Coordinates of C-alpha atoms in Angstrom, one line a residue:
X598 CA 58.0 21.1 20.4
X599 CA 54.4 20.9 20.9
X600 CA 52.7 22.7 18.1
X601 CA 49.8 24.3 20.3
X602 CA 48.9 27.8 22.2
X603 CA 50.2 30.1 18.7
X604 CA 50.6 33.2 19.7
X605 CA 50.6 36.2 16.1
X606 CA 51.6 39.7 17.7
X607 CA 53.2 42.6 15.8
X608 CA 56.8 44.6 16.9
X609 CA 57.2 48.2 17.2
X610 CA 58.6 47.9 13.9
X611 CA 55.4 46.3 12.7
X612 CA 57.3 42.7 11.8
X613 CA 55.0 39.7 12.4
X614 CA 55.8 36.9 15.1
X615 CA 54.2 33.8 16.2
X616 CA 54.9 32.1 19.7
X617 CA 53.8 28.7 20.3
X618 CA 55.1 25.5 22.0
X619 CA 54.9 24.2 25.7
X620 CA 55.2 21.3 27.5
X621 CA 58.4 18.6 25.7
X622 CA 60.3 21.1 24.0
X623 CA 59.2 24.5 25.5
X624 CA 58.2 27.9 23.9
X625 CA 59.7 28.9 20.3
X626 CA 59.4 32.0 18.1
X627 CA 59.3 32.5 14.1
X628 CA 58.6 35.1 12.1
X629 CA 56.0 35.4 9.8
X630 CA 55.6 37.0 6.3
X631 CA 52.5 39.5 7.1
X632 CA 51.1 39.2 3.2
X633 CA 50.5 35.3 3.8
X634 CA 50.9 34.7 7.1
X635 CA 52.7 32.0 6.9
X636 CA 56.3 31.2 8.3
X637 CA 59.5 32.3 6.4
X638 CA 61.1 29.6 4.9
X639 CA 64.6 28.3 6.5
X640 CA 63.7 28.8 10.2
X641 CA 62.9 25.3 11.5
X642 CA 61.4 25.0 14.4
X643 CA 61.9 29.0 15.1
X644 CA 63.9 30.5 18.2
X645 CA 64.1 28.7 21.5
X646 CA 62.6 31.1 24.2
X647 CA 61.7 29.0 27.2
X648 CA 61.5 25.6 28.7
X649 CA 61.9 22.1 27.5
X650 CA 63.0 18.7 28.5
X651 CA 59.0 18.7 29.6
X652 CA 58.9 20.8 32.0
X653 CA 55.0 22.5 32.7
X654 CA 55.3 25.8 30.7
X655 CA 52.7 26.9 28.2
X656 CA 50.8 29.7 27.2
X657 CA 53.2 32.3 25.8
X658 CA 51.7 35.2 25.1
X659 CA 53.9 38.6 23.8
X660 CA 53.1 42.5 24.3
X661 CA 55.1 45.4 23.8
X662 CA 55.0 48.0 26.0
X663 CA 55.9 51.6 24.3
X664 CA 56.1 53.4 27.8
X665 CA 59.0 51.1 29.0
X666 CA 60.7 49.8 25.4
X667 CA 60.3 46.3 26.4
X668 CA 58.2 43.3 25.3
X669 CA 56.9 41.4 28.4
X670 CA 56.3 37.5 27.2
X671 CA 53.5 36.0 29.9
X672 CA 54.0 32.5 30.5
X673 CA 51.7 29.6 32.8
X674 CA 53.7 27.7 35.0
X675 CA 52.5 24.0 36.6
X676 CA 49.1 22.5 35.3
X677 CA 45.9 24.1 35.0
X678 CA 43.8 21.3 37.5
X679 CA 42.4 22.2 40.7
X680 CA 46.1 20.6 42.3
X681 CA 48.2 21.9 39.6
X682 CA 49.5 24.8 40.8
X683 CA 49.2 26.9 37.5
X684 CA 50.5 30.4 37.5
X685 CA 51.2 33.1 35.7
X686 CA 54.5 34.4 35.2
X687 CA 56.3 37.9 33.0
X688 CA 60.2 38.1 31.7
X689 CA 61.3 40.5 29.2
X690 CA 63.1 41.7 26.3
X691 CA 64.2 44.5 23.9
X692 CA 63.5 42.6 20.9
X693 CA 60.7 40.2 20.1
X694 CA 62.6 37.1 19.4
X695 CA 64.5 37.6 22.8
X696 CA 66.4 36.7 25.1
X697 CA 64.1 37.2 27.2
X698 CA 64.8 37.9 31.4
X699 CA 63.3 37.6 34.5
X700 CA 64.1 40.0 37.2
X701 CA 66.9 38.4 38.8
X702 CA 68.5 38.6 35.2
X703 CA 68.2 34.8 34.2
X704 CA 68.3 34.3 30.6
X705 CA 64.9 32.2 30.3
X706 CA 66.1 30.2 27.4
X707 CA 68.3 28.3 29.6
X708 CA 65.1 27.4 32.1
X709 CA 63.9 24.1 31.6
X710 CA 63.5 20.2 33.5
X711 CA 66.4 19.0 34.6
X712 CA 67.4 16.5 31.6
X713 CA 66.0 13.1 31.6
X714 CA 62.5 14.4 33.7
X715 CA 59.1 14.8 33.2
X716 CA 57.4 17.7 35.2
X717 CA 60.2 18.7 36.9
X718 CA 58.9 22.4 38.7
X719 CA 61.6 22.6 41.2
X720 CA 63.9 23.1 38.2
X721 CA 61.6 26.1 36.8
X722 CA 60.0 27.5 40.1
X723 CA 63.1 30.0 40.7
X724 CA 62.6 31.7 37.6
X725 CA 60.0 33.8 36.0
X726 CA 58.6 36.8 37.6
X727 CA 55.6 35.3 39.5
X728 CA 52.5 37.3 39.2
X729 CA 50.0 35.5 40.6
X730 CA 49.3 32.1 41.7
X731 CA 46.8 30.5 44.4
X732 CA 45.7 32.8 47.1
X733 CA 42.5 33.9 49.1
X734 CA 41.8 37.0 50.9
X735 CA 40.5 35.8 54.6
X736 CA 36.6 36.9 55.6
X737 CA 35.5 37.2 52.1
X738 CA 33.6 33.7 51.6
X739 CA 35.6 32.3 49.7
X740 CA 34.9 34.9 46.9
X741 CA 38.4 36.9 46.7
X742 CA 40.5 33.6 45.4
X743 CA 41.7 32.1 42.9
X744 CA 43.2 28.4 42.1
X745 CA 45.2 28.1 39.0
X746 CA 44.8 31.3 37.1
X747 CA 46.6 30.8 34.1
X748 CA 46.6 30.9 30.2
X749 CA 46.4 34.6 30.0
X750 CA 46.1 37.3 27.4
X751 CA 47.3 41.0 28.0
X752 CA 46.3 44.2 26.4
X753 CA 46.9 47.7 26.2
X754 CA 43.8 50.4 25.7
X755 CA 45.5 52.6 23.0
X756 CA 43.2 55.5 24.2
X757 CA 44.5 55.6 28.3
X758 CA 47.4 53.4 28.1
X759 CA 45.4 51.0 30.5
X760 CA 47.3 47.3 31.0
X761 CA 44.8 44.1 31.0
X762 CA 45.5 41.0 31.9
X763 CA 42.6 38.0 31.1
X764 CA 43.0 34.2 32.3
X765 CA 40.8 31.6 33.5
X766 CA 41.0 30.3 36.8
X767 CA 39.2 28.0 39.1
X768 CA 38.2 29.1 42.7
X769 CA 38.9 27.5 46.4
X770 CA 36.5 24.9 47.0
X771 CA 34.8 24.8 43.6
X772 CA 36.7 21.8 42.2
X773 CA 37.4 22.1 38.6
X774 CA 35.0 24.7 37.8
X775 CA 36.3 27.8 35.9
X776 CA 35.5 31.3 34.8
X777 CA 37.1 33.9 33.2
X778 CA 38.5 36.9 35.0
X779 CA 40.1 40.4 34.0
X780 CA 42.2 42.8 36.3
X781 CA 44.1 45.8 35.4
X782 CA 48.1 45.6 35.0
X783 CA 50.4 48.5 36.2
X784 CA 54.5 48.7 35.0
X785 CA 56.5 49.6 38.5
X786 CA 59.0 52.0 38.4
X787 CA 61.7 48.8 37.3
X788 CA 59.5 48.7 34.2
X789 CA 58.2 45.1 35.8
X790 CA 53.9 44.8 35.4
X791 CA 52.3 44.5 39.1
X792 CA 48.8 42.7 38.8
X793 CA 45.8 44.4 40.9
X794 CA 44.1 42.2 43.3
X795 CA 40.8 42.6 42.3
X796 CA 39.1 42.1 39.2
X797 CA 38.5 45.1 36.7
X798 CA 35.4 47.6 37.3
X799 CA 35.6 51.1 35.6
X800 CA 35.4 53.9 37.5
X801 CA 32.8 56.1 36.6
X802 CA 31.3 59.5 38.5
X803 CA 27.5 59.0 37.9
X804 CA 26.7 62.7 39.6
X805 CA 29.9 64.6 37.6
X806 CA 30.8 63.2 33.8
X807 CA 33.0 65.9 33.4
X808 CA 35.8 64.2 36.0
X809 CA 38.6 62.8 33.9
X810 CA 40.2 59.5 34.5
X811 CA 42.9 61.0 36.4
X812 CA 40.8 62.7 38.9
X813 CA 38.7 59.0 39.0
X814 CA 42.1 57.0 39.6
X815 CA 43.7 59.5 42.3
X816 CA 44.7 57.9 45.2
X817 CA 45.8 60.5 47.8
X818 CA 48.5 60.4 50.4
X819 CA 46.1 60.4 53.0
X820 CA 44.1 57.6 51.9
X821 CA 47.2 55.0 52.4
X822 CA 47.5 54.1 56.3
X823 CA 45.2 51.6 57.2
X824 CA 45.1 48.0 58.1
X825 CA 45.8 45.9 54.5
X826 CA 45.5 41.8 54.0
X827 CA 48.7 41.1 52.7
X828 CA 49.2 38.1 50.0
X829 CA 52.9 36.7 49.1
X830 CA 52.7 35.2 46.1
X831 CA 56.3 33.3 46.7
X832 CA 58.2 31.4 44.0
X833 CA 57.0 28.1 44.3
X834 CA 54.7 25.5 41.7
X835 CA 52.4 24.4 44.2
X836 CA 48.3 23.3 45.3
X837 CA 48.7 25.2 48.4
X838 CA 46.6 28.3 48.8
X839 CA 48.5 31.2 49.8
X840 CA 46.2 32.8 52.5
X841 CA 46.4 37.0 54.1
X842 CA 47.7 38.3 57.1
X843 CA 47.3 41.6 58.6
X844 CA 49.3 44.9 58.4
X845 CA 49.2 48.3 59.5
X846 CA 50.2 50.8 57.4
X847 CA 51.0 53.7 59.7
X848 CA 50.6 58.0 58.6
X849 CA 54.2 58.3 59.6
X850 CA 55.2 55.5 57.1
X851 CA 56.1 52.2 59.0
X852 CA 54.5 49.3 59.0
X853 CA 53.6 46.6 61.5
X854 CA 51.1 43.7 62.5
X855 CA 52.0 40.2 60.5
X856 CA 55.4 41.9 59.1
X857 CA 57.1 44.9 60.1
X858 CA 58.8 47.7 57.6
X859 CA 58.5 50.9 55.5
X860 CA 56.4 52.0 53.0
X861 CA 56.8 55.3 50.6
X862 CA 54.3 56.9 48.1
X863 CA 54.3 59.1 45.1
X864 CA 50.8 60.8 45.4
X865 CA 51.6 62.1 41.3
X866 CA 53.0 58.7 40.3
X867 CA 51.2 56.4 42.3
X868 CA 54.1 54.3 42.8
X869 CA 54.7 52.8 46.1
X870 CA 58.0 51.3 47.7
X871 CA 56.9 48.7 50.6
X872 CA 60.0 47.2 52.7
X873 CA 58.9 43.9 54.6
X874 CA 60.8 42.3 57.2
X875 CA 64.1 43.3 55.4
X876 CA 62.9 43.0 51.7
X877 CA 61.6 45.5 49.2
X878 CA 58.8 45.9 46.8
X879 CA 58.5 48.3 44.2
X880 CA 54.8 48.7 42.9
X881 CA 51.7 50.7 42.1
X882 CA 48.6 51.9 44.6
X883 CA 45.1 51.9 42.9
X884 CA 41.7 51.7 43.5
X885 CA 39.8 48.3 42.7
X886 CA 36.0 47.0 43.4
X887 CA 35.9 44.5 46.3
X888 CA 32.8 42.6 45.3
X889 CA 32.2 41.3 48.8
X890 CA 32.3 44.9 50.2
X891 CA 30.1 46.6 47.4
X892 CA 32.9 49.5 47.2
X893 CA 36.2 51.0 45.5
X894 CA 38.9 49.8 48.0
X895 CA 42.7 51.0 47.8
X896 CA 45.0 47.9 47.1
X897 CA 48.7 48.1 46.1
X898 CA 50.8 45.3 43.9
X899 CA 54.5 45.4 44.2
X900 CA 57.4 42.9 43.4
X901 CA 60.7 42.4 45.1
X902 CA 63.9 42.3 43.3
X903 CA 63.8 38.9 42.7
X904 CA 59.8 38.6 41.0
X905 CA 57.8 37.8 43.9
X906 CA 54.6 39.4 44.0
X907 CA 52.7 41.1 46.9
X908 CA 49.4 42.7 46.9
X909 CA 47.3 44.3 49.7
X910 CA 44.1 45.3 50.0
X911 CA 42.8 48.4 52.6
X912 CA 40.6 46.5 54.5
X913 CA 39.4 48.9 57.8

């Protein structure tokens, strides 16, 4: 393996591990002996996680979740140029050395290039609970889109229980140019994170400081229907850049426009169920900053059962 992108993260138990590894021989594990830091002797190369046989993972990064039990191992898929189709991906695991899933229950230690390739994404593209990829929201200037977000950290804010995600990314029509960007992460009701759309703002109540975060991160029932640009993330490794389509979210709970369906919400919860054309999306409703509107927005992030992301923003 690649010696590169190390990884140190601590378990529930407070044992030390190190991920690293990526492209040739894929992701690996060891643990580590927290007075020196250094490896324990007798491990080799550590644990096979993920990948090998050179296919285009990279980026590991580990976090443990206490709400759900589970420690969610990030993952960039495809390369991280302009046409490389980078993308973040989640599977999961008990225990910090693995195995670690995806959604559809594929053991992720077994997805890797077919043997004898180089770069083989039609071999990994199944797998791995896609969270975001290329995408941009139509009429907003090019300014709500991103090309190859990938190589991310994740955190959780002891204090709320708040889920980041950071990455870099590169933007539609900006060549190889690249910023850093942070949005908030959600668990679904499948214990699966659901990324928000748009990038992180805090919400604060300049006229009332006494509102808590729970008042400032209500979204009531009444708020939902409304016309949403819908993004589907897919499956796939690709340079294409996933454009919106419209749909109507109606009081009465179906939907139409661009796809037709269902949708559910749990005003205490905030957890959404949102059928389209036959499939269905468990996820989270919040409220994120649209920096082309100037205003709080509500958006929701779901995944099917299979790890494909959707995410919709209000937009009337």
């Amino acid at each position: 393996p690649n010696t590169v992108d190390p990884v140190v993260f601590r378990g529930a138990d407070n044992r030390l591990w190190m991920t690293y590894g990526s492209y040739s021989g894929g992701i690996f594990i060891m643990e580590l002996d927290p007075n020196s830091g250094f490896p324990y002797p007798g491990q080799g190369y550590g644990k096979h996680l993920m990948g090998g046989n050179h296919s285009r993972i990279e980026a590991a990064y580990t976090i443990y979740a206490p709400e759900t039990g589970y420690y969610y191992m990030f993952a960039s898929y495809g390369g991280l140029s302009a046409d490389g189709g980078y993308n973040i991906r989640v599977s999961r695991a008990t225990s910090p050395d693995g195995p670690y899933y995806d959604a559809s229950g594929t053991n992720m230690a077994d997805v890797k290039g077919a043997p004898g390739t180089i770069f083989d994404d039609a071999s990994i593209a199944p797998h791995g609970v896609k969270l975001m990829g290329n995408y941009l929201f139509a009429n907003s200037n090019n300014e709500l889109g991103y090309v190859s977000p990938g190589h991310n950290s994740a955190y959780r804010k002891s204090d709320s229980g708040q889920y980041f995600v950071f990455f870099h990314t590169r933007f539609p029509n900006r060549g190889e140019e690249h910023e850093v960007r942070v949005h908030e992460f959600f668990l679904n009701e499948a214990g699966w994170p659901v990324v928000a759309p748009l990038c992180y703002a805090e919400k604060v109540d300049g006229s009332n400081a006494g509102r808590t975060r729970d008042q400032l991160e209500a979204v009531y029932a009444s708020e939902i229907p409304g016309t949403y640009q819908l993004i589907n993330h897919g499956k796939d490794i690709t340079a294409n850049i996933k454009g919106s389509s419209n749909i109507q979210l109606s009081a009465g709970g179906s939907i139409s426009g661009a796809q037709s369906g269902s949708w559910v919400y749990n005003e205490v919860t905030r957890a959404t169920t949102v059928s389209l054309n036959g499939t269905s999306y468990q996820g989270v409703v919040s409220k994120q900053w649209n920096q082309v509107r100037n205003r709080y927005e509500v958006t929701f992030s779901a995944l099917s059962a299979d790890g494909t992301a959707v995410w919709g923003i209000k937009s009337n």
